[in-house]
């Protein structure tokens, strides 16, 4: 590995200096011999071309056992999984679904797809997860579900949400696309919701290029999803090929999550020293977050006014995969599409200030973790020059 020099005086890569990581961020998915073996086996047996085979069934069984949830429906993507979860809950056209003003755009679109109205609730100032204390005020007679995502290493306050939802007789969809295998307030991520969703997209921690899953302990929800996907023919299926490459990754998930968590915690400590960057860390007991992304709150004032997107670009030029976060949902959709339950002040702030570090570097060694900090410090030292050059 190229040894980074902690010399911040050398010019940043975006102004012509040598990048901290000249070869760029580590690859994803990893070059895993077990996956190569699975693909060879598919080629040998012809299972890759079949509609029905053992891989999907085995993946369903393993995911069910891993989560302690009886029913697993594999599907084409996490976005489809959210749609199926909403359909499984029988959310009716014209009804309302509560979600955070800062969330994955596909979730908002899924609510529209089934003909319901997204009702947006603000996020917490500290960790930018849905502010559960604001959810109750968003509930009306027309509310039929609450959809929450654990995002960027943060964790939603599920015990409090569960209590509130039960009090109002409302089902919860728990989106664990960003943290399969995490522990959320003492339970496996996905266990707090009436229904949980996973994504197997190409950048995700469990990756098949595409794919997703809906998980539930409730037979009625599973039955409705099956009726929907199996009308006439299988709609939105996952293939044997996708399941075959996921099986070896599931075996590695706990080990890799532990490495990522260890590195993330070291990085969070180091980044805590950098003015203007606040890692998203959720309060509460019994949490072991997963890290698809490590989220940060960015304060341009601490970086000579360098705009967030330009800062991320400068850090990427150093070979570190740092990106702006999602756009907030109210910032990119017409007011006619949703109802805002409150002024969404924090979601507005997050829209301009979320940064996310992509996960592959979190499987690296201490030296690679320090390179992240070196890159950020180098850009900070030269922020005024970078801003002036923009
Ligand atoms: C990735 C993701 C999804 C689903 O993504 P697909 O690309 O459709 O599989 C849903 N929710 C969150 C929070 C995500 O990060």
mmCIF file of C-alpha atoms and ligand atoms in Angstrom:
data_model
loop_
_atom_site.group_PDB
_atom_site.id
_atom_site.type_symbol
_atom_site.label_atom_id
_atom_site.label_comp_id
_atom_site.label_asym_id
_atom_site.label_seq_id
_atom_site.Cartn_x
_atom_site.Cartn_y
_atom_site.Cartn_z
ATOM 1 C CA UNK A 1 0.000 0.000 0.000
ATOM 2 C CA UNK A 2 1.177 3.517 -0.827
ATOM 3 C CA UNK A 3 2.211 5.197 2.413
ATOM 4 C CA UNK A 4 0.448 8.508 2.818
ATOM 5 C CA UNK A 5 2.527 11.388 4.030
ATOM 6 C CA UNK A 6 0.751 13.401 6.678
ATOM 7 C CA UNK A 7 2.197 16.526 5.124
ATOM 8 C CA UNK A 8 -0.768 18.861 4.669
ATOM 9 C CA UNK A 9 1.451 21.454 2.969
ATOM 10 C CA UNK A 10 1.652 19.410 -0.201
ATOM 11 C CA UNK A 11 -1.058 20.720 -2.530
ATOM 12 C CA UNK A 12 -4.406 18.905 -2.588
ATOM 13 C CA UNK A 13 -5.015 16.604 -5.531
ATOM 14 C CA UNK A 14 -7.821 18.799 -6.824
ATOM 15 C CA UNK A 15 -5.207 21.576 -7.265
ATOM 16 C CA UNK A 16 -2.675 19.280 -8.897
ATOM 17 C CA UNK A 17 -1.030 17.508 -5.942
ATOM 18 C CA UNK A 18 -0.519 13.770 -5.560
ATOM 19 C CA UNK A 19 -3.628 12.032 -4.171
ATOM 20 C CA UNK A 20 -3.449 10.496 -0.689
ATOM 21 C CA UNK A 21 -4.682 7.264 -2.352
ATOM 22 C CA UNK A 22 -3.323 7.373 -5.899
ATOM 23 C CA UNK A 23 -5.159 4.177 -6.846
ATOM 24 C CA UNK A 24 -8.473 5.502 -5.597
ATOM 25 C CA UNK A 25 -10.979 3.851 -3.264
ATOM 26 C CA UNK A 26 -11.032 0.056 -2.793
ATOM 27 C CA UNK A 27 -13.233 -1.958 -5.146
ATOM 28 C CA UNK A 28 -16.685 -3.251 -4.376
ATOM 29 C CA UNK A 29 -17.820 -5.991 -4.522
ATOM 30 C CA UNK A 30 -14.625 -7.578 -3.180
ATOM 31 C CA UNK A 31 -12.754 -10.202 -5.216
ATOM 32 C CA UNK A 32 -14.047 -13.128 -3.210
ATOM 33 C CA UNK A 33 -12.942 -16.688 -4.120
ATOM 34 C CA UNK A 34 -16.186 -18.075 -2.683
ATOM 35 C CA UNK A 35 -18.162 -15.989 -5.176
ATOM 36 C CA UNK A 36 -15.947 -17.095 -8.058
ATOM 37 C CA UNK A 37 -16.560 -20.700 -6.984
ATOM 38 C CA UNK A 38 -20.330 -20.105 -6.811
ATOM 39 C CA UNK A 39 -20.313 -18.670 -10.346
ATOM 40 C CA UNK A 40 -18.269 -21.598 -11.672
ATOM 41 C CA UNK A 41 -20.670 -24.021 -10.064
ATOM 42 C CA UNK A 42 -23.578 -22.245 -11.767
ATOM 43 C CA UNK A 43 -21.832 -22.552 -15.123
ATOM 44 C CA UNK A 44 -21.080 -26.222 -14.550
ATOM 45 C CA UNK A 45 -24.594 -27.224 -13.495
ATOM 46 C CA UNK A 46 -26.587 -24.880 -15.707
ATOM 47 C CA UNK A 47 -28.422 -23.617 -12.624
ATOM 48 C CA UNK A 48 -27.767 -20.058 -13.822
ATOM 49 C CA UNK A 49 -30.365 -20.450 -16.557
ATOM 50 C CA UNK A 50 -33.168 -22.061 -14.565
ATOM 51 C CA UNK A 51 -36.339 -20.553 -13.202
ATOM 52 C CA UNK A 52 -36.355 -22.777 -10.152
ATOM 53 C CA UNK A 53 -33.377 -24.028 -8.247
ATOM 54 C CA UNK A 54 -32.024 -24.492 -4.788
ATOM 55 C CA UNK A 55 -30.244 -21.150 -4.359
ATOM 56 C CA UNK A 56 -33.257 -18.889 -3.874
ATOM 57 C CA UNK A 57 -34.844 -21.354 -1.487
ATOM 58 C CA UNK A 58 -31.644 -21.621 0.523
ATOM 59 C CA UNK A 59 -31.213 -17.860 0.668
ATOM 60 C CA UNK A 60 -34.789 -17.480 1.929
ATOM 61 C CA UNK A 61 -34.190 -20.086 4.625
ATOM 62 C CA UNK A 62 -30.915 -18.510 5.749
ATOM 63 C CA UNK A 63 -32.338 -14.970 5.814
ATOM 64 C CA UNK A 64 -35.358 -16.203 7.778
ATOM 65 C CA UNK A 65 -33.162 -17.967 10.339
ATOM 66 C CA UNK A 66 -30.693 -15.073 10.546
ATOM 67 C CA UNK A 67 -33.461 -12.588 11.302
ATOM 68 C CA UNK A 68 -35.700 -14.901 13.255
ATOM 69 C CA UNK A 69 -38.521 -13.980 10.872
ATOM 70 C CA UNK A 70 -40.505 -16.783 9.310
ATOM 71 C CA UNK A 71 -41.462 -15.265 5.972
ATOM 72 C CA UNK A 72 -39.003 -14.045 3.339
ATOM 73 C CA UNK A 73 -39.956 -12.926 -0.159
ATOM 74 C CA UNK A 74 -36.990 -12.337 -2.467
ATOM 75 C CA UNK A 75 -37.491 -9.672 -5.111
ATOM 76 C CA UNK A 76 -35.865 -7.522 -7.759
ATOM 77 C CA UNK A 77 -34.664 -4.574 -5.633
ATOM 78 C CA UNK A 78 -34.944 -2.769 -2.326
ATOM 79 C CA UNK A 79 -37.264 -0.289 -3.986
ATOM 80 C CA UNK A 80 -39.579 -3.114 -5.055
ATOM 81 C CA UNK A 81 -39.287 -4.574 -1.536
ATOM 82 C CA UNK A 82 -40.646 -1.324 -0.051
ATOM 83 C CA UNK A 83 -43.501 -1.320 -2.560
ATOM 84 C CA UNK A 84 -44.307 -4.947 -1.694
ATOM 85 C CA UNK A 85 -44.184 -4.141 2.023
ATOM 86 C CA UNK A 86 -46.736 -1.355 1.487
ATOM 87 C CA UNK A 87 -48.919 -3.725 -0.543
ATOM 88 C CA UNK A 88 -48.509 -6.443 2.070
ATOM 89 C CA UNK A 89 -49.844 -3.994 4.655
ATOM 90 C CA UNK A 90 -52.793 -3.254 2.386
ATOM 91 C CA UNK A 91 -52.061 0.474 2.402
ATOM 92 C CA UNK A 92 -54.977 1.920 0.445
ATOM 93 C CA UNK A 93 -54.891 4.528 -2.322
ATOM 94 C CA UNK A 94 -55.587 7.953 -0.871
ATOM 95 C CA UNK A 95 -54.324 7.029 2.605
ATOM 96 C CA UNK A 96 -51.224 8.497 4.253
ATOM 97 C CA UNK A 97 -47.800 6.984 4.957
ATOM 98 C CA UNK A 98 -45.459 8.766 7.366
ATOM 99 C CA UNK A 99 -41.740 8.939 6.574
ATOM 100 C CA UNK A 100 -38.759 11.208 7.245
ATOM 101 C CA UNK A 101 -38.208 14.340 5.166
ATOM 102 C CA UNK A 102 -34.682 13.040 4.621
ATOM 103 C CA UNK A 103 -34.864 9.507 3.219
ATOM 104 C CA UNK A 104 -34.113 7.373 0.162
ATOM 105 C CA UNK A 105 -36.010 8.849 -2.770
ATOM 106 C CA UNK A 106 -37.308 5.449 -3.899
ATOM 107 C CA UNK A 107 -39.253 5.106 -0.639
ATOM 108 C CA UNK A 108 -41.141 8.332 -1.339
ATOM 109 C CA UNK A 109 -41.842 7.197 -4.898
ATOM 110 C CA UNK A 110 -43.063 3.801 -3.650
ATOM 111 C CA UNK A 111 -45.698 5.526 -1.523
ATOM 112 C CA UNK A 112 -46.860 7.428 -4.616
ATOM 113 C CA UNK A 113 -46.784 4.223 -6.699
ATOM 114 C CA UNK A 114 -49.431 2.600 -4.541
ATOM 115 C CA UNK A 115 -51.517 5.789 -4.680
ATOM 116 C CA UNK A 116 -50.922 6.909 -1.098
ATOM 117 C CA UNK A 117 -49.710 10.297 0.146
ATOM 118 C CA UNK A 118 -46.253 10.670 1.731
ATOM 119 C CA UNK A 119 -46.428 12.640 4.981
ATOM 120 C CA UNK A 120 -43.007 14.044 5.804
ATOM 121 C CA UNK A 121 -41.710 14.392 9.349
ATOM 122 C CA UNK A 122 -38.509 16.200 10.317
ATOM 123 C CA UNK A 123 -35.292 14.487 11.418
ATOM 124 C CA UNK A 124 -33.401 14.801 14.714
ATOM 125 C CA UNK A 125 -30.757 17.534 14.893
ATOM 126 C CA UNK A 126 -28.089 15.218 16.341
ATOM 127 C CA UNK A 127 -28.133 12.104 14.118
ATOM 128 C CA UNK A 128 -30.468 13.141 11.268
ATOM 129 C CA UNK A 129 -32.678 10.062 11.664
ATOM 130 C CA UNK A 130 -36.472 10.457 11.757
ATOM 131 C CA UNK A 131 -37.475 12.472 14.851
ATOM 132 C CA UNK A 132 -39.837 10.042 16.543
ATOM 133 C CA UNK A 133 -41.047 12.758 18.917
ATOM 134 C CA UNK A 134 -42.622 14.457 15.892
ATOM 135 C CA UNK A 135 -44.376 11.406 14.480
ATOM 136 C CA UNK A 136 -47.446 11.511 16.700
ATOM 137 C CA UNK A 137 -48.411 14.991 15.489
ATOM 138 C CA UNK A 138 -48.317 13.673 11.900
ATOM 139 C CA UNK A 139 -50.835 10.878 12.532
ATOM 140 C CA UNK A 140 -54.371 11.394 11.230
ATOM 141 C CA UNK A 141 -57.400 9.107 10.772
ATOM 142 C CA UNK A 142 -56.037 8.552 7.304
ATOM 143 C CA UNK A 143 -52.585 7.254 8.349
ATOM 144 C CA UNK A 144 -52.016 3.608 7.426
ATOM 145 C CA UNK A 145 -48.288 2.987 7.897
ATOM 146 C CA UNK A 146 -45.003 4.436 9.160
ATOM 147 C CA UNK A 147 -41.934 3.826 7.000
ATOM 148 C CA UNK A 148 -38.508 4.390 8.581
ATOM 149 C CA UNK A 149 -34.927 3.838 7.363
ATOM 150 C CA UNK A 150 -31.759 3.544 9.425
ATOM 151 C CA UNK A 151 -29.443 5.802 7.451
ATOM 152 C CA UNK A 152 -25.699 6.393 7.132
ATOM 153 C CA UNK A 153 -24.716 4.582 10.338
ATOM 154 C CA UNK A 154 -27.477 6.239 12.373
ATOM 155 C CA UNK A 155 -30.210 4.249 14.082
ATOM 156 C CA UNK A 156 -33.878 5.151 14.422
ATOM 157 C CA UNK A 157 -35.279 5.200 17.966
ATOM 158 C CA UNK A 158 -37.285 2.021 17.353
ATOM 159 C CA UNK A 159 -38.428 1.274 20.925
ATOM 160 C CA UNK A 160 -40.153 4.643 21.110
ATOM 161 C CA UNK A 161 -41.529 4.359 17.572
ATOM 162 C CA UNK A 162 -42.833 0.836 18.214
ATOM 163 C CA UNK A 163 -44.639 1.989 21.348
ATOM 164 C CA UNK A 164 -46.208 4.911 19.521
ATOM 165 C CA UNK A 165 -47.207 2.793 16.530
ATOM 166 C CA UNK A 166 -48.762 0.119 18.760
ATOM 167 C CA UNK A 167 -50.626 2.780 20.693
ATOM 168 C CA UNK A 168 -52.178 3.989 17.435
ATOM 169 C CA UNK A 169 -52.556 0.526 15.892
ATOM 170 C CA UNK A 170 -50.245 1.435 13.009
ATOM 171 C CA UNK A 171 -47.834 -0.936 11.227
ATOM 172 C CA UNK A 172 -44.154 -0.052 10.809
ATOM 173 C CA UNK A 173 -41.969 -0.787 7.788
ATOM 174 C CA UNK A 174 -38.315 -0.959 8.860
ATOM 175 C CA UNK A 175 -35.935 -0.238 5.976
ATOM 176 C CA UNK A 176 -32.637 -1.981 6.786
ATOM 177 C CA UNK A 177 -31.220 -1.677 3.262
ATOM 178 C CA UNK A 178 -28.241 0.201 4.698
ATOM 179 C CA UNK A 179 -27.520 -2.065 7.638
ATOM 180 C CA UNK A 180 -28.186 -5.763 7.235
ATOM 181 C CA UNK A 181 -27.024 -7.623 10.324
ATOM 182 C CA UNK A 182 -26.909 -4.546 12.573
ATOM 183 C CA UNK A 183 -28.223 -4.537 16.127
ATOM 184 C CA UNK A 184 -30.900 -1.938 16.773
ATOM 185 C CA UNK A 185 -31.699 -1.324 20.439
ATOM 186 C CA UNK A 186 -30.833 -4.906 21.320
ATOM 187 C CA UNK A 187 -32.588 -6.593 18.404
ATOM 188 C CA UNK A 188 -31.455 -7.702 14.954
ATOM 189 C CA UNK A 189 -32.165 -4.852 12.508
ATOM 190 C CA UNK A 190 -35.533 -5.594 10.922
ATOM 191 C CA UNK A 191 -37.058 -7.120 14.050
ATOM 192 C CA UNK A 192 -38.750 -3.909 15.237
ATOM 193 C CA UNK A 193 -40.902 -3.490 12.148
ATOM 194 C CA UNK A 194 -44.032 -5.407 11.195
ATOM 195 C CA UNK A 195 -42.176 -5.839 7.961
ATOM 196 C CA UNK A 196 -38.532 -5.235 7.025
ATOM 197 C CA UNK A 197 -36.813 -4.643 3.695
ATOM 198 C CA UNK A 198 -33.315 -5.428 2.410
ATOM 199 C CA UNK A 199 -31.527 -4.335 -0.761
ATOM 200 C CA UNK A 200 -28.961 -6.367 -2.717
ATOM 201 C CA UNK A 201 -28.058 -3.474 -5.032
ATOM 202 C CA UNK A 202 -24.590 -3.277 -6.548
ATOM 203 C CA UNK A 203 -23.109 -0.974 -3.903
ATOM 204 C CA UNK A 204 -24.841 -2.509 -0.883
ATOM 205 C CA UNK A 205 -23.238 -4.601 1.886
ATOM 206 C CA UNK A 206 -24.897 -7.734 0.458
ATOM 207 C CA UNK A 207 -24.618 -7.282 -3.267
ATOM 208 C CA UNK A 208 -25.986 -9.099 -6.294
ATOM 209 C CA UNK A 209 -25.893 -6.105 -8.621
ATOM 210 C CA UNK A 210 -29.659 -5.866 -8.048
ATOM 211 C CA UNK A 211 -32.119 -7.517 -5.743
ATOM 212 C CA UNK A 212 -34.005 -7.189 -2.484
ATOM 213 C CA UNK A 213 -36.078 -8.988 0.097
ATOM 214 C CA UNK A 214 -39.147 -8.444 2.250
ATOM 215 C CA UNK A 215 -39.139 -10.096 5.662
ATOM 216 C CA UNK A 216 -41.958 -10.456 8.143
ATOM 217 C CA UNK A 217 -43.091 -12.569 11.054
ATOM 218 C CA UNK A 218 -46.738 -11.981 10.120
ATOM 219 C CA UNK A 219 -48.362 -14.622 7.933
ATOM 220 C CA UNK A 220 -51.110 -12.242 6.734
ATOM 221 C CA UNK A 221 -48.569 -9.778 5.333
ATOM 222 C CA UNK A 222 -46.538 -12.560 3.693
ATOM 223 C CA UNK A 223 -49.695 -14.026 2.160
ATOM 224 C CA UNK A 224 -50.783 -10.705 0.644
ATOM 225 C CA UNK A 225 -47.317 -10.137 -0.821
ATOM 226 C CA UNK A 226 -47.293 -13.610 -2.322
ATOM 227 C CA UNK A 227 -50.743 -13.121 -3.818
ATOM 228 C CA UNK A 228 -49.533 -9.885 -5.377
ATOM 229 C CA UNK A 229 -46.257 -11.245 -6.785
ATOM 230 C CA UNK A 230 -47.661 -14.563 -7.964
ATOM 231 C CA UNK A 231 -50.736 -13.402 -9.823
ATOM 232 C CA UNK A 232 -50.446 -15.356 -13.033
ATOM 233 C CA UNK A 233 -46.668 -15.421 -12.984
ATOM 234 C CA UNK A 234 -43.823 -14.416 -10.725
ATOM 235 C CA UNK A 235 -43.517 -10.623 -10.792
ATOM 236 C CA UNK A 236 -40.323 -8.900 -9.583
ATOM 237 C CA UNK A 237 -38.348 -12.134 -8.983
ATOM 238 C CA UNK A 238 -34.758 -12.641 -7.846
ATOM 239 C CA UNK A 239 -32.785 -15.069 -10.025
ATOM 240 C CA UNK A 240 -30.845 -18.188 -9.059
ATOM 241 C CA UNK A 241 -27.697 -16.422 -10.220
ATOM 242 C CA UNK A 242 -28.270 -13.529 -7.817
ATOM 243 C CA UNK A 243 -29.081 -15.847 -4.920
ATOM 244 C CA UNK A 244 -25.959 -17.918 -5.613
ATOM 245 C CA UNK A 245 -23.606 -14.929 -5.213
ATOM 246 C CA UNK A 246 -25.436 -13.736 -2.102
ATOM 247 C CA UNK A 247 -25.079 -17.010 -0.196
ATOM 248 C CA UNK A 248 -21.302 -16.741 0.406
ATOM 249 C CA UNK A 249 -21.687 -13.054 1.321
ATOM 250 C CA UNK A 250 -24.245 -13.841 3.980
ATOM 251 C CA UNK A 251 -21.675 -16.137 5.577
ATOM 252 C CA UNK A 252 -19.208 -13.231 5.708
ATOM 253 C CA UNK A 253 -21.672 -10.600 6.876
ATOM 254 C CA UNK A 254 -21.091 -10.743 10.638
ATOM 255 C CA UNK A 255 -17.312 -10.830 10.262
ATOM 256 C CA UNK A 256 -17.294 -7.925 7.815
ATOM 257 C CA UNK A 257 -19.778 -5.936 9.884
ATOM 258 C CA UNK A 258 -17.478 -6.315 12.890
ATOM 259 C CA UNK A 259 -14.466 -5.020 10.933
ATOM 260 C CA UNK A 260 -16.466 -2.116 9.522
ATOM 261 C CA UNK A 261 -17.847 -1.224 12.948
ATOM 262 C CA UNK A 262 -14.397 -1.292 14.489
ATOM 263 C CA UNK A 263 -12.950 0.931 11.774
ATOM 264 C CA UNK A 264 -15.967 3.247 11.832
ATOM 265 C CA UNK A 265 -15.615 3.721 15.546
ATOM 266 C CA UNK A 266 -11.918 4.599 15.157
ATOM 267 C CA UNK A 267 -12.733 6.981 12.345
ATOM 268 C CA UNK A 268 -15.560 8.610 14.295
ATOM 269 C CA UNK A 269 -13.090 9.333 17.099
ATOM 270 C CA UNK A 270 -10.536 10.814 14.685
ATOM 271 C CA UNK A 271 -13.122 12.860 12.776
ATOM 272 C CA UNK A 272 -14.522 14.161 16.049
ATOM 273 C CA UNK A 273 -11.301 16.219 16.235
ATOM 274 C CA UNK A 274 -11.884 17.849 12.847
ATOM 275 C CA UNK A 275 -13.780 21.133 13.208
ATOM 276 C CA UNK A 276 -16.841 21.341 10.979
ATOM 277 C CA UNK A 277 -17.500 17.606 10.688
ATOM 278 C CA UNK A 278 -19.870 15.771 13.030
ATOM 279 C CA UNK A 279 -20.314 12.018 12.476
ATOM 280 C CA UNK A 280 -23.912 10.746 12.657
ATOM 281 C CA UNK A 281 -23.987 8.711 15.859
ATOM 282 C CA UNK A 282 -27.324 7.808 17.407
ATOM 283 C CA UNK A 283 -27.885 7.836 21.150
ATOM 284 C CA UNK A 284 -29.368 4.835 22.927
ATOM 285 C CA UNK A 285 -28.446 1.495 24.383
ATOM 286 C CA UNK A 286 -27.813 -1.804 22.635
ATOM 287 C CA UNK A 287 -26.919 -0.447 19.208
ATOM 288 C CA UNK A 288 -24.347 -1.949 16.837
ATOM 289 C CA UNK A 289 -24.882 0.018 13.624
ATOM 290 C CA UNK A 290 -24.103 -1.257 10.142
ATOM 291 C CA UNK A 291 -22.101 0.926 7.784
ATOM 292 C CA UNK A 292 -23.189 1.058 4.182
ATOM 293 C CA UNK A 293 -22.250 4.711 4.490
ATOM 294 C CA UNK A 294 -20.755 6.636 7.360
ATOM 295 C CA UNK A 295 -22.683 9.919 7.489
ATOM 296 C CA UNK A 296 -21.268 13.292 8.520
ATOM 297 C CA UNK A 297 -22.748 16.723 9.139
ATOM 298 C CA UNK A 298 -20.715 19.317 7.234
ATOM 299 C CA UNK A 299 -20.310 22.924 8.300
ATOM 300 C CA UNK A 300 -18.862 24.984 5.448
ATOM 301 C CA UNK A 301 -17.895 27.800 7.860
ATOM 302 C CA UNK A 302 -15.181 25.569 9.308
ATOM 303 C CA UNK A 303 -13.822 25.040 5.765
ATOM 304 C CA UNK A 304 -13.389 28.658 4.621
ATOM 305 C CA UNK A 305 -16.916 28.584 3.168
ATOM 306 C CA UNK A 306 -16.048 25.779 0.742
ATOM 307 C CA UNK A 307 -19.422 24.444 -0.468
ATOM 308 C CA UNK A 308 -20.240 20.883 0.610
ATOM 309 C CA UNK A 309 -20.280 19.431 -2.914
ATOM 310 C CA UNK A 310 -16.927 20.995 -3.782
ATOM 311 C CA UNK A 311 -15.459 19.722 -0.511
ATOM 312 C CA UNK A 312 -16.612 16.182 -1.343
ATOM 313 C CA UNK A 313 -15.162 16.516 -4.822
ATOM 314 C CA UNK A 314 -11.802 17.600 -3.387
ATOM 315 C CA UNK A 315 -11.753 14.638 -0.977
ATOM 316 C CA UNK A 316 -12.683 12.271 -3.818
ATOM 317 C CA UNK A 317 -9.766 13.653 -5.800
ATOM 318 C CA UNK A 318 -7.586 12.357 -2.932
ATOM 319 C CA UNK A 319 -8.911 8.863 -3.641
ATOM 320 C CA UNK A 320 -11.494 8.741 -0.834
ATOM 321 C CA UNK A 321 -15.125 7.865 -1.684
ATOM 322 C CA UNK A 322 -16.884 10.783 0.026
ATOM 323 C CA UNK A 323 -20.173 11.957 -1.501
ATOM 324 C CA UNK A 324 -23.044 14.349 -0.803
ATOM 325 C CA UNK A 325 -25.980 12.545 0.835
ATOM 326 C CA UNK A 326 -29.536 12.238 -0.450
ATOM 327 C CA UNK A 327 -31.533 15.265 -1.444
ATOM 328 C CA UNK A 328 -34.248 15.908 1.120
ATOM 329 C CA UNK A 329 -37.601 14.757 -0.196
ATOM 330 C CA UNK A 330 -39.406 18.095 0.154
ATOM 331 C CA UNK A 331 -36.576 19.818 -1.711
ATOM 332 C CA UNK A 332 -37.009 17.726 -4.868
ATOM 333 C CA UNK A 333 -40.742 17.025 -5.041
ATOM 334 C CA UNK A 334 -43.682 19.268 -5.755
ATOM 335 C CA UNK A 335 -45.724 20.289 -2.700
ATOM 336 C CA UNK A 336 -48.734 18.715 -4.406
ATOM 337 C CA UNK A 337 -47.122 15.274 -3.984
ATOM 338 C CA UNK A 338 -46.823 15.200 -0.198
ATOM 339 C CA UNK A 339 -47.969 16.701 3.077
ATOM 340 C CA UNK A 340 -45.371 18.263 5.374
ATOM 341 C CA UNK A 341 -46.221 17.485 8.993
ATOM 342 C CA UNK A 342 -43.877 20.205 10.294
ATOM 343 C CA UNK A 343 -41.503 22.853 8.883
ATOM 344 C CA UNK A 344 -38.769 20.249 8.107
ATOM 345 C CA UNK A 345 -36.033 22.623 9.268
ATOM 346 C CA UNK A 346 -33.460 19.903 9.945
ATOM 347 C CA UNK A 347 -34.273 18.094 6.701
ATOM 348 C CA UNK A 348 -33.584 21.386 4.927
ATOM 349 C CA UNK A 349 -30.248 21.633 6.729
ATOM 350 C CA UNK A 350 -29.425 17.996 5.915
ATOM 351 C CA UNK A 351 -30.228 18.553 2.243
ATOM 352 C CA UNK A 352 -27.228 20.884 2.015
ATOM 353 C CA UNK A 353 -24.945 19.357 4.626
ATOM 354 C CA UNK A 354 -24.937 15.528 4.620
ATOM 355 C CA UNK A 355 -21.708 13.854 3.561
ATOM 356 C CA UNK A 356 -21.386 10.074 3.238
ATOM 357 C CA UNK A 357 -18.253 7.970 3.220
ATOM 358 C CA UNK A 358 -18.789 4.843 1.118
ATOM 359 C CA UNK A 359 -18.190 1.593 3.007
ATOM 360 C CA UNK A 360 -15.403 -0.343 1.181
ATOM 361 C CA UNK A 361 -12.594 1.608 2.891
ATOM 362 C CA UNK A 362 -14.037 0.471 6.236
ATOM 363 C CA UNK A 363 -12.769 -3.054 5.501
ATOM 364 C CA UNK A 364 -9.229 -1.670 5.259
ATOM 365 C CA UNK A 365 -6.421 -1.496 7.823
ATOM 366 C CA UNK A 366 -5.555 1.313 10.252
ATOM 367 C CA UNK A 367 -3.379 2.977 7.626
ATOM 368 C CA UNK A 368 -6.318 3.234 5.236
ATOM 369 C CA UNK A 369 -8.525 4.686 7.957
ATOM 370 C CA UNK A 370 -5.868 7.302 8.693
ATOM 371 C CA UNK A 371 -5.721 8.147 4.976
ATOM 372 C CA UNK A 372 -9.366 9.220 5.159
ATOM 373 C CA UNK A 373 -8.489 11.709 7.876
ATOM 374 C CA UNK A 374 -5.324 12.824 6.057
ATOM 375 C CA UNK A 375 -7.323 13.544 2.907
ATOM 376 C CA UNK A 376 -9.926 15.523 4.821
ATOM 377 C CA UNK A 377 -7.290 17.474 6.759
ATOM 378 C CA UNK A 378 -5.390 18.268 3.582
ATOM 379 C CA UNK A 379 -8.525 19.656 1.961
ATOM 380 C CA UNK A 380 -9.308 21.625 5.116
ATOM 381 C CA UNK A 381 -5.831 23.203 5.158
ATOM 382 C CA UNK A 382 -6.272 24.304 1.561
ATOM 383 C CA UNK A 383 -10.009 25.014 1.672
ATOM 384 C CA UNK A 384 -9.625 28.727 0.948
ATOM 385 C CA UNK A 385 -7.428 28.061 -2.099
ATOM 386 C CA UNK A 386 -9.823 25.405 -3.386
ATOM 387 C CA UNK A 387 -12.785 27.753 -2.875
ATOM 388 C CA UNK A 388 -10.927 30.538 -4.714
ATOM 389 C CA UNK A 389 -10.080 28.203 -7.601
ATOM 390 C CA UNK A 390 -13.708 27.158 -8.048
HETATM 391 C C1 LIG B 1 -30.431 1.303 -1.409
HETATM 392 C C2 LIG B 1 -31.624 1.630 -0.584
HETATM 393 C C3 LIG B 1 -32.912 1.169 -0.916
HETATM 394 C C4 LIG B 1 -33.252 0.318 -2.100
HETATM 395 O O1 LIG B 1 -32.384 0.385 -3.124
HETATM 396 P P1 LIG B 1 -32.440 -0.509 -4.468
HETATM 397 O O2 LIG B 1 -31.334 0.102 -5.237
HETATM 398 O O3 LIG B 1 -33.771 -0.321 -5.071
HETATM 399 O O4 LIG B 1 -32.175 -1.935 -4.107
HETATM 400 C C5 LIG B 1 -33.954 1.522 -0.070
HETATM 401 N N1 LIG B 1 -33.738 2.254 1.035
HETATM 402 C C6 LIG B 1 -32.516 2.704 1.382
HETATM 403 C C7 LIG B 1 -32.374 3.486 2.633
HETATM 404 C C8 LIG B 1 -31.425 2.422 0.581
HETATM 405 O O5 LIG B 1 -30.210 2.888 0.938
#
